[in-house]
mmCIF file with all atom_site columns, C-alpha atoms in Angstrom:
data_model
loop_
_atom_site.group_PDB
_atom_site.id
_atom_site.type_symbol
_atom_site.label_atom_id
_atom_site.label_alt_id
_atom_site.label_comp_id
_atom_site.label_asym_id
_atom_site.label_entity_id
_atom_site.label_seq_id
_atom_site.pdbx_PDB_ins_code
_atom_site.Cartn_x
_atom_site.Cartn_y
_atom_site.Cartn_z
_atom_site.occupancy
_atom_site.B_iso_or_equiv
_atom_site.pdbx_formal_charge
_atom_site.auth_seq_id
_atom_site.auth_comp_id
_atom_site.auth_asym_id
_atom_site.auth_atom_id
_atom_site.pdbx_PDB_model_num
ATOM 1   C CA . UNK A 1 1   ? 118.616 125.201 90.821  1.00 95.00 ? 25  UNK A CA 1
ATOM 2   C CA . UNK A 1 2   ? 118.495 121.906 93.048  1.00 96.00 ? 26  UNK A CA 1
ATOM 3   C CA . UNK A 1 3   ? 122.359 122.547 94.511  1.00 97.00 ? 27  UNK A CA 1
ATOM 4   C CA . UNK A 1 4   ? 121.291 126.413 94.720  1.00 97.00 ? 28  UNK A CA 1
ATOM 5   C CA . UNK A 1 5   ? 118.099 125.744 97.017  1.00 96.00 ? 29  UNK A CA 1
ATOM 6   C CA . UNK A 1 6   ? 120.237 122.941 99.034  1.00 98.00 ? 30  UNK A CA 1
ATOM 7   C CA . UNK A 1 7   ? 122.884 125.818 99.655  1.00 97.00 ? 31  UNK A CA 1
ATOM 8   C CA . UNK A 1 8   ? 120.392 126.912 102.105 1.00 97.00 ? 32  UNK A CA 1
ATOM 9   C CA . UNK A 1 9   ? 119.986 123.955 104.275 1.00 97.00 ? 33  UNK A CA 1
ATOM 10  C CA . UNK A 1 10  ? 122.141 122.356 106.967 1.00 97.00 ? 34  UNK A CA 1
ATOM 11  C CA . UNK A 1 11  ? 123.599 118.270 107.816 1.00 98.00 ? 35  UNK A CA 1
ATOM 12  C CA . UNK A 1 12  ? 120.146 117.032 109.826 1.00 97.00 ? 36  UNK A CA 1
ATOM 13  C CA . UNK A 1 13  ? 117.419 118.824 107.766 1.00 97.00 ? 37  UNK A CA 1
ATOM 14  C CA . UNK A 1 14  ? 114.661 117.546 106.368 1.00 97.00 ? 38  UNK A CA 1
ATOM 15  C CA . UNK A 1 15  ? 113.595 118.538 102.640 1.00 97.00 ? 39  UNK A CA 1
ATOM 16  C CA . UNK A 1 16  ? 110.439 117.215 101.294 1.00 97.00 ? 40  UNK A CA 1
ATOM 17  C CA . UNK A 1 17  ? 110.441 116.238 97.668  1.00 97.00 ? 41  UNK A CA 1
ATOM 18  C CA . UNK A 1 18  ? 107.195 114.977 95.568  1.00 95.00 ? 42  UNK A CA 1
ATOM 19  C CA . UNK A 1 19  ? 107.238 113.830 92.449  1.00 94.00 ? 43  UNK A CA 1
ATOM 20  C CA . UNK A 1 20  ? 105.784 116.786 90.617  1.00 92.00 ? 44  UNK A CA 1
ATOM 21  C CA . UNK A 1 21  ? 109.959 118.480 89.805  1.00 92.00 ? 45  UNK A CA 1
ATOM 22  C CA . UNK A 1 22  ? 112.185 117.232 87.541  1.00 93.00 ? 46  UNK A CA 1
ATOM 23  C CA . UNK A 1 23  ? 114.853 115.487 88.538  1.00 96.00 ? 47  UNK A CA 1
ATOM 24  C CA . UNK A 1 24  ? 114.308 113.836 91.587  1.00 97.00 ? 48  UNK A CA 1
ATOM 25  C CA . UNK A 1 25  ? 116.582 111.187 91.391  1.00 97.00 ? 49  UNK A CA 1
ATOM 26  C CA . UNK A 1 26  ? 119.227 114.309 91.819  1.00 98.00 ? 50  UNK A CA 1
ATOM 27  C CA . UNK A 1 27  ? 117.844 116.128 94.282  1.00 98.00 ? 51  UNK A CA 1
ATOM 28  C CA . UNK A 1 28  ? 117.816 112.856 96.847  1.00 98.00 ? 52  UNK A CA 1
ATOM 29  C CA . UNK A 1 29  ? 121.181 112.314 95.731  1.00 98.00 ? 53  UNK A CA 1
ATOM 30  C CA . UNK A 1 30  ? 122.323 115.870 96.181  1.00 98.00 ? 54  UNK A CA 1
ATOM 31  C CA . UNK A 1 31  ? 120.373 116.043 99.628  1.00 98.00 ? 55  UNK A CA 1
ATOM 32  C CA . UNK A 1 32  ? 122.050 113.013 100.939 1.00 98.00 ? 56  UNK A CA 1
ATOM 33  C CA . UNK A 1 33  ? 125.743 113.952 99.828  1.00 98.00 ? 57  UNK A CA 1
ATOM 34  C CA . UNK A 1 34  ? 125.063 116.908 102.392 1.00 98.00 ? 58  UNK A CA 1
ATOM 35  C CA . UNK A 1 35  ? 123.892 115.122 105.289 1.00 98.00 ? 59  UNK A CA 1
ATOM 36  C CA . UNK A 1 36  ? 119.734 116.472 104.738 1.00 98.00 ? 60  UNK A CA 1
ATOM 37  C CA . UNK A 1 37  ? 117.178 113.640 106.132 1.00 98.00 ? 61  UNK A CA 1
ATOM 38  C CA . UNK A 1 38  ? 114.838 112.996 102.888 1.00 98.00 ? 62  UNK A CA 1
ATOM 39  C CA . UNK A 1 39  ? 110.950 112.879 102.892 1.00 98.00 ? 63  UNK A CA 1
ATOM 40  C CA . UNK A 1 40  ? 109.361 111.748 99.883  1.00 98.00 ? 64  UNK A CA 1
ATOM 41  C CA . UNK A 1 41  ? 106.048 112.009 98.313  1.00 96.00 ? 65  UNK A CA 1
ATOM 42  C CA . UNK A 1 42  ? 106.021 109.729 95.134  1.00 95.00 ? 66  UNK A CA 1
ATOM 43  C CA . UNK A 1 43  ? 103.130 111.415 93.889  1.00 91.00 ? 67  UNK A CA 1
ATOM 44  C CA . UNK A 1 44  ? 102.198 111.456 90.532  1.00 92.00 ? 68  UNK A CA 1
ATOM 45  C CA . UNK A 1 45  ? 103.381 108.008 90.203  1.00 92.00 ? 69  UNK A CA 1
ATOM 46  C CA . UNK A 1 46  ? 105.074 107.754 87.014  1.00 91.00 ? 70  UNK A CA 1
ATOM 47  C CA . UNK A 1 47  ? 107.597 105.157 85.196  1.00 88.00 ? 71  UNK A CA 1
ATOM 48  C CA . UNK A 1 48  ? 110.812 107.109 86.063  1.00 90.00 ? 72  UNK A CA 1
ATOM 49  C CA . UNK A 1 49  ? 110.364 106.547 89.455  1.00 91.00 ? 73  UNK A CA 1
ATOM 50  C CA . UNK A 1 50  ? 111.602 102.841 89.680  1.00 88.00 ? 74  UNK A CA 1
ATOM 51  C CA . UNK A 1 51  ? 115.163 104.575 88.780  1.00 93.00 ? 75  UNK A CA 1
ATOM 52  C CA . UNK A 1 52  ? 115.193 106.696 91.601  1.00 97.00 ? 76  UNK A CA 1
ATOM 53  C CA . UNK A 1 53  ? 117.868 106.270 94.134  1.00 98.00 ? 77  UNK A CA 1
ATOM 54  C CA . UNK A 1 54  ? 114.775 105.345 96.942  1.00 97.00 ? 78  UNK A CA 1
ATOM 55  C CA . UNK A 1 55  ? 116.804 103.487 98.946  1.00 97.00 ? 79  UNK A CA 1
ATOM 56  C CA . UNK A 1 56  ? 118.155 106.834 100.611 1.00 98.00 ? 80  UNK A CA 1
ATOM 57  C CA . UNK A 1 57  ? 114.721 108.206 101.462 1.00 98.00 ? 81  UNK A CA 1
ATOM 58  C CA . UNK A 1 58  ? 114.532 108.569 105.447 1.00 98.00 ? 82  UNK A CA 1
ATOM 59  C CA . UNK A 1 59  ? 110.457 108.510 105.245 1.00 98.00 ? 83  UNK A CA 1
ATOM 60  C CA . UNK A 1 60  ? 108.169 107.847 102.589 1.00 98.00 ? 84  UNK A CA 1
ATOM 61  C CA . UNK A 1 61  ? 104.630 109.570 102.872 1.00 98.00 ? 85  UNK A CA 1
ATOM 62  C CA . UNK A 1 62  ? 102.377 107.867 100.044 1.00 96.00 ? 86  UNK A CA 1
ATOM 63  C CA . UNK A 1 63  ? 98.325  106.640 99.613  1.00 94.00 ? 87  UNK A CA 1
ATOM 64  C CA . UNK A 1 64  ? 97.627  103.330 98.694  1.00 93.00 ? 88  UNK A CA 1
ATOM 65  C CA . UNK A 1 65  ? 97.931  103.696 95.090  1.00 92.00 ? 89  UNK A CA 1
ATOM 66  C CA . UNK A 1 66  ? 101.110 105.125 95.586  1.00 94.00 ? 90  UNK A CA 1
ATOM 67  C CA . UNK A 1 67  ? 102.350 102.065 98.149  1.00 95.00 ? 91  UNK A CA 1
ATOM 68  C CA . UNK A 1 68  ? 100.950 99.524  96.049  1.00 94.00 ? 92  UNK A CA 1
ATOM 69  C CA . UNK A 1 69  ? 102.803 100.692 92.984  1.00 92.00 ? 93  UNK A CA 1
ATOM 70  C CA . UNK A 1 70  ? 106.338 101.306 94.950  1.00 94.00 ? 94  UNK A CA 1
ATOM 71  C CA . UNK A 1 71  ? 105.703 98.128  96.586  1.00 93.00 ? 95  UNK A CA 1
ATOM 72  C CA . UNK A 1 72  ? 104.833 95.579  93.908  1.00 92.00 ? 96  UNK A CA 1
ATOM 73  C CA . UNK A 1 73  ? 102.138 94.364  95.629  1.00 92.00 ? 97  UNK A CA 1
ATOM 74  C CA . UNK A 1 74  ? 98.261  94.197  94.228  1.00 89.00 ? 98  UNK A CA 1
ATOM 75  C CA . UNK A 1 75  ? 96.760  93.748  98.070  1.00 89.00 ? 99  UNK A CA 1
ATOM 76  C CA . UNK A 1 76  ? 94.595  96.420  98.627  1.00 86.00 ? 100 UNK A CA 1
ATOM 77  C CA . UNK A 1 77  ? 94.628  96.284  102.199 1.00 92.00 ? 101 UNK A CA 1
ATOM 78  C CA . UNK A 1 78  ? 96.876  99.052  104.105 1.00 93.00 ? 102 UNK A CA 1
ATOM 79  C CA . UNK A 1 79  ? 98.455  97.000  106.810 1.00 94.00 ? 103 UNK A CA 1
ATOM 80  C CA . UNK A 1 80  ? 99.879  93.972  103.655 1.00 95.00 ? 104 UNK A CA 1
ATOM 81  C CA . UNK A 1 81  ? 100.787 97.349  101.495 1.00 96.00 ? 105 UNK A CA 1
ATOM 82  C CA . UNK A 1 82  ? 102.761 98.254  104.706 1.00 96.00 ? 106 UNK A CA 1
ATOM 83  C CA . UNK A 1 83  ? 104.399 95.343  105.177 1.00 96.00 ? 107 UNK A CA 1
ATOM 84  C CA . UNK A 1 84  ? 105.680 95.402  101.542 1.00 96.00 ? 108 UNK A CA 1
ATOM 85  C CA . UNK A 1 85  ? 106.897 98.626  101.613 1.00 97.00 ? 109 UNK A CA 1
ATOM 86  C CA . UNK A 1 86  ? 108.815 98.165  105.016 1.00 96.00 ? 110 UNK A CA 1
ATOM 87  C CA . UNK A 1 87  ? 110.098 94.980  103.206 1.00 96.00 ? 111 UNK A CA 1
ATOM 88  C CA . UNK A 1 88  ? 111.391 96.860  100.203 1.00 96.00 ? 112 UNK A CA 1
ATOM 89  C CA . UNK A 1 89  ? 112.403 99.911  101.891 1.00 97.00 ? 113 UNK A CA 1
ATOM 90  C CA . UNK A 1 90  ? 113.774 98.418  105.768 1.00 96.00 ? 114 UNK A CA 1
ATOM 91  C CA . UNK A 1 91  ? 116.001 101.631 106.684 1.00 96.00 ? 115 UNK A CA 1
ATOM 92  C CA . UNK A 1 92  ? 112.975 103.770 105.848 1.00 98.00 ? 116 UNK A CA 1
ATOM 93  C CA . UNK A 1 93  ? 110.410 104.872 108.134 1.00 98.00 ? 117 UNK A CA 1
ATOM 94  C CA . UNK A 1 94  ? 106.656 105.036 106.128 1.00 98.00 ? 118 UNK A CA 1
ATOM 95  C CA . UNK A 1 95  ? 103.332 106.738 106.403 1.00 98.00 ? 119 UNK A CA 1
ATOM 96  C CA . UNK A 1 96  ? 101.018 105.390 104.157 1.00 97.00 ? 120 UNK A CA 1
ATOM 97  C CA . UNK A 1 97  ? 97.699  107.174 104.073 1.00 96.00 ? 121 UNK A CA 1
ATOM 98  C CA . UNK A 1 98  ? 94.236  105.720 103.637 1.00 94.00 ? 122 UNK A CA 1
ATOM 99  C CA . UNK A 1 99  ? 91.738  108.420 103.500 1.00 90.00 ? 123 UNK A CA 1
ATOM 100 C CA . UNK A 1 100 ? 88.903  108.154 105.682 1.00 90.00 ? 124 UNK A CA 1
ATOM 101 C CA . UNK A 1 101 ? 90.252  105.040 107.550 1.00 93.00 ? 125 UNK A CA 1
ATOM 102 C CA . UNK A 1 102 ? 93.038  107.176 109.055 1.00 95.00 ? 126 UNK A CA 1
ATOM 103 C CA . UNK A 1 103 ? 96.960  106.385 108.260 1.00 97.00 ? 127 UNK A CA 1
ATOM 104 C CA . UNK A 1 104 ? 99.417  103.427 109.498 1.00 97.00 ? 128 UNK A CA 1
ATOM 105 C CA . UNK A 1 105 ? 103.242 104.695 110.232 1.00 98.00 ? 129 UNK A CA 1
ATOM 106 C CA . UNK A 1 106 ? 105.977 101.597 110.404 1.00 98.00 ? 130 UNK A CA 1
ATOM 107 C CA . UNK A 1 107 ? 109.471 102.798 112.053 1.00 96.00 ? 131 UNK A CA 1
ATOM 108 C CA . UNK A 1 108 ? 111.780 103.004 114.136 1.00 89.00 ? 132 UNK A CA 1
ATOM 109 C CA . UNK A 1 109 ? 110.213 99.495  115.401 1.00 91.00 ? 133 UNK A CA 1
ATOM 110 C CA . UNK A 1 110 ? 107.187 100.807 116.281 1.00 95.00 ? 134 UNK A CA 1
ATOM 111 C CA . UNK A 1 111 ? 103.930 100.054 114.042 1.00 96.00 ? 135 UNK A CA 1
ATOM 112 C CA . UNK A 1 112 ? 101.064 102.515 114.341 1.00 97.00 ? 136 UNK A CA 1
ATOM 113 C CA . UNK A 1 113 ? 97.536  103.273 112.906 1.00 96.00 ? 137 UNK A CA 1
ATOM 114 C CA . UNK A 1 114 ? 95.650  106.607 113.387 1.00 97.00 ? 138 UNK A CA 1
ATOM 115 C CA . UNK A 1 115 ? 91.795  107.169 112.316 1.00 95.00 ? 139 UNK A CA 1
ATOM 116 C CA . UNK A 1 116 ? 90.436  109.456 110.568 1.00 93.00 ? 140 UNK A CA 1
ATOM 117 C CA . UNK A 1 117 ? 88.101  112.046 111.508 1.00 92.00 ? 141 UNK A CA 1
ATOM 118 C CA . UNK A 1 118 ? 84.706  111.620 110.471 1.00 92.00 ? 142 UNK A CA 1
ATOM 119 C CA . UNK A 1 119 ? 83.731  114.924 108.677 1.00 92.00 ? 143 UNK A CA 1
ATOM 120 C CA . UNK A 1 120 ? 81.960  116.271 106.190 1.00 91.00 ? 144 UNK A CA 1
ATOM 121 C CA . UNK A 1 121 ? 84.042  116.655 102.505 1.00 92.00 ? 145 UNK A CA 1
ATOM 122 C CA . UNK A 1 122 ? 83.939  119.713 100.708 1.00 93.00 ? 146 UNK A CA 1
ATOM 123 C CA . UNK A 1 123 ? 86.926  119.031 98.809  1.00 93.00 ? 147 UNK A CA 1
ATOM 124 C CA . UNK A 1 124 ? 90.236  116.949 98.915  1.00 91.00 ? 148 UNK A CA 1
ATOM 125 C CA . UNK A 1 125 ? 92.069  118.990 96.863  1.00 89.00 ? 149 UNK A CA 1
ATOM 126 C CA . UNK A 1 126 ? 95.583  119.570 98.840  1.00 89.00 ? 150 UNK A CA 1
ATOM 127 C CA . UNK A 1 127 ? 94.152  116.903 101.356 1.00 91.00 ? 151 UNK A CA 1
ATOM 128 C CA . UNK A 1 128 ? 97.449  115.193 101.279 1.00 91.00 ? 152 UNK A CA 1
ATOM 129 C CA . UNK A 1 129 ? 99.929  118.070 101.232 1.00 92.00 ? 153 UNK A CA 1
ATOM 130 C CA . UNK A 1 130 ? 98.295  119.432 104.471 1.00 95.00 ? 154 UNK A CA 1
ATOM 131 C CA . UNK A 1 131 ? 99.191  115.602 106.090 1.00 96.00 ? 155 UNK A CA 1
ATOM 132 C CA . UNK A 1 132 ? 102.503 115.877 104.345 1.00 95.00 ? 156 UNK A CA 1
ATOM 133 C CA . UNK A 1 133 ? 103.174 118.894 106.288 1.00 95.00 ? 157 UNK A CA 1
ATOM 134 C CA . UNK A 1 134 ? 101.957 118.608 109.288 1.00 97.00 ? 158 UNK A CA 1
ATOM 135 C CA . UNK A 1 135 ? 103.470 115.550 109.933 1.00 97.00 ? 159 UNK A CA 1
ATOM 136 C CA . UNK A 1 136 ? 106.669 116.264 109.309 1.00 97.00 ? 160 UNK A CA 1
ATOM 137 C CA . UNK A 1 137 ? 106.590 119.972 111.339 1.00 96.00 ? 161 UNK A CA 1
ATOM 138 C CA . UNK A 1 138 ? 105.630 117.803 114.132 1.00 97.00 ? 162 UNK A CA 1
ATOM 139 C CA . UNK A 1 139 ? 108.483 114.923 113.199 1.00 96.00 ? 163 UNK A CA 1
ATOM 140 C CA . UNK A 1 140 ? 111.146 117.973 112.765 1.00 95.00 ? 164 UNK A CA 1
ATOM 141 C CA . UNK A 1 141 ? 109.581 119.666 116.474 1.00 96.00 ? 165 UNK A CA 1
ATOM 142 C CA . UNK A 1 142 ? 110.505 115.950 117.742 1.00 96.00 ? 166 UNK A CA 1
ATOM 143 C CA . UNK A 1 143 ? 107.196 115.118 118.470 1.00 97.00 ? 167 UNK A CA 1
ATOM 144 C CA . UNK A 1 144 ? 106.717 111.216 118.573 1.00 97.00 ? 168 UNK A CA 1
ATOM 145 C CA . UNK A 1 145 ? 104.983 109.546 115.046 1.00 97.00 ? 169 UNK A CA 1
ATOM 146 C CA . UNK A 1 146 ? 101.734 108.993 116.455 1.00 97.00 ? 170 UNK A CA 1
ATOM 147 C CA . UNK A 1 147 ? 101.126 112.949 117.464 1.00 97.00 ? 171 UNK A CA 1
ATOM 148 C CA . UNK A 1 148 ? 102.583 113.452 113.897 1.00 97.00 ? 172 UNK A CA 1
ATOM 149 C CA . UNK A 1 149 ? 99.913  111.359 112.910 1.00 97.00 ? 173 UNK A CA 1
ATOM 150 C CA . UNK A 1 150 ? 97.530  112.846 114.584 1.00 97.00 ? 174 UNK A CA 1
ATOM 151 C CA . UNK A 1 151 ? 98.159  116.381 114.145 1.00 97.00 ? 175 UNK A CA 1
ATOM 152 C CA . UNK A 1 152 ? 98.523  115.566 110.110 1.00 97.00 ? 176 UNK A CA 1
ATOM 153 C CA . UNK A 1 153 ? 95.354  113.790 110.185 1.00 96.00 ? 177 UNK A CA 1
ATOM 154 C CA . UNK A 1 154 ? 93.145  116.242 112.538 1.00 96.00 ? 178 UNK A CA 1
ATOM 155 C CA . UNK A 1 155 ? 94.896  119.145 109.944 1.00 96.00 ? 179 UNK A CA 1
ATOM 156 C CA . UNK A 1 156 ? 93.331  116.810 106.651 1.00 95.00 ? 180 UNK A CA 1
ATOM 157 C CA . UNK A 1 157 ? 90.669  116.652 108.145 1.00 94.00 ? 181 UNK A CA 1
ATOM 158 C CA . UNK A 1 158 ? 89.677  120.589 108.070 1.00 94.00 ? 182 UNK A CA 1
ATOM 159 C CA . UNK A 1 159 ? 91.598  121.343 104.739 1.00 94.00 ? 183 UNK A CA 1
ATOM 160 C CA . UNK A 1 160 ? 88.749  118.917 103.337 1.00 92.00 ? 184 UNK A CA 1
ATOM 161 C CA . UNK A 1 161 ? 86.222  120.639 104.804 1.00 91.00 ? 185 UNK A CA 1
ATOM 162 C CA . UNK A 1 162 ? 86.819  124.101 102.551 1.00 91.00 ? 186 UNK A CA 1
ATOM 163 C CA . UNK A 1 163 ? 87.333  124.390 98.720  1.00 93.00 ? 187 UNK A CA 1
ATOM 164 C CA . UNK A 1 164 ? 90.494  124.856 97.096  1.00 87.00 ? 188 UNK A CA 1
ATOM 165 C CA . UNK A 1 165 ? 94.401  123.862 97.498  1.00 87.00 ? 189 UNK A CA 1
ATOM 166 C CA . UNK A 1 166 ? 96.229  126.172 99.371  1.00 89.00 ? 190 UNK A CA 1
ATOM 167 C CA . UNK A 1 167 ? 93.355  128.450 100.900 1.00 89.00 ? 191 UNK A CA 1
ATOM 168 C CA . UNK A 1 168 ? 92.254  125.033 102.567 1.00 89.00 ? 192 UNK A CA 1
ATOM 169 C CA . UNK A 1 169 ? 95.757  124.431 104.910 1.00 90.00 ? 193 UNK A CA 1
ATOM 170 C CA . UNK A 1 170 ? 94.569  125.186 108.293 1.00 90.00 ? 194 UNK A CA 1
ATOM 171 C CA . UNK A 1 171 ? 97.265  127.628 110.492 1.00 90.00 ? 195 UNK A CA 1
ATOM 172 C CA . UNK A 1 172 ? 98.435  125.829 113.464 1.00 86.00 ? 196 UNK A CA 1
ATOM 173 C CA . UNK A 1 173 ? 96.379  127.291 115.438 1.00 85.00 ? 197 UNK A CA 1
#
């Protein structure tokens, strides 16, 4: 099913991948072999995911808890989970996202922190799907990283404004 959905995409692409399909460690395999530009979301964490080929991964998009964990490091703070990261991971660009204080971004030599919007929470649920996707439609448009950052983080901050997953994603509009 992975080499039958990757029949559809082209050398320069971008496919997302989360952790929530089997057999990950494939798919970035199989996207790379063909030229795609990998995004990855390592979320749920789980144990398999230290055997993943992560080195390939063109842009990680991850909380915290997910950056700690991938990271090794038990700092709390966003800019020293950063830091780690873009240690372990130097040919990779990362978001790492850290709810209401905004997001950091670190690549491509730049290093760059967006707020978040102050508003009121209904319900996070799909919170960080709607800044996985808005950021990259705005990184695959060619838009700089800090209007990805923004546009991910102004879209967040209306999905968590309404209840539910899906129903939540704001249009572009």
């Amino acid at each position: 099913m992975i080499d039958e959905a990757l029949d559809h995409f082209c050398p320069g692409d971008y496919i997302l991948l989360q952790n929530e399909i089997s057999n990950v460690d494939y798919a970035i395999r199989a996207a790379k072999t063909r030229g795609l530009n990998v995004a990855f979301n390592p979320s749920p964490i789980s144990k398999e995911l230290v055997t993943y080929p992560l080195e390939l991964v063109d842009i990680f998009i991850l909380n915290e808890l997910e950056g700690q964990t991938l990271s090794g490091t038990d700092s709390t703070e966003g800019a020293a989970v950063l830091a780690a990261l873009a240690g372990k991971f130097p040919k990779a660009a990362i978001v790492l996202t850290l709810g209401d204080r905004g997001a950091m971004y670190h690549g491509n030599g730049q290093d760059l922190i967006c707020p978040a919007h102050k508003v009121p929470v209904v319900d996070t649920t799909g919170a960080g799907d709607t800044f996985c996707g808005y950021f990259l439609a705005c990184v695959m448009k060619g838009k700089p990283p800090q209007e990805a950052l923004e546009s991910a983080s102004r879209a967040s901050a209306l999905a968590i404004g309404k209840k539910g997953a899906a129903v939540s994603i704001p249009a572009l509009a």
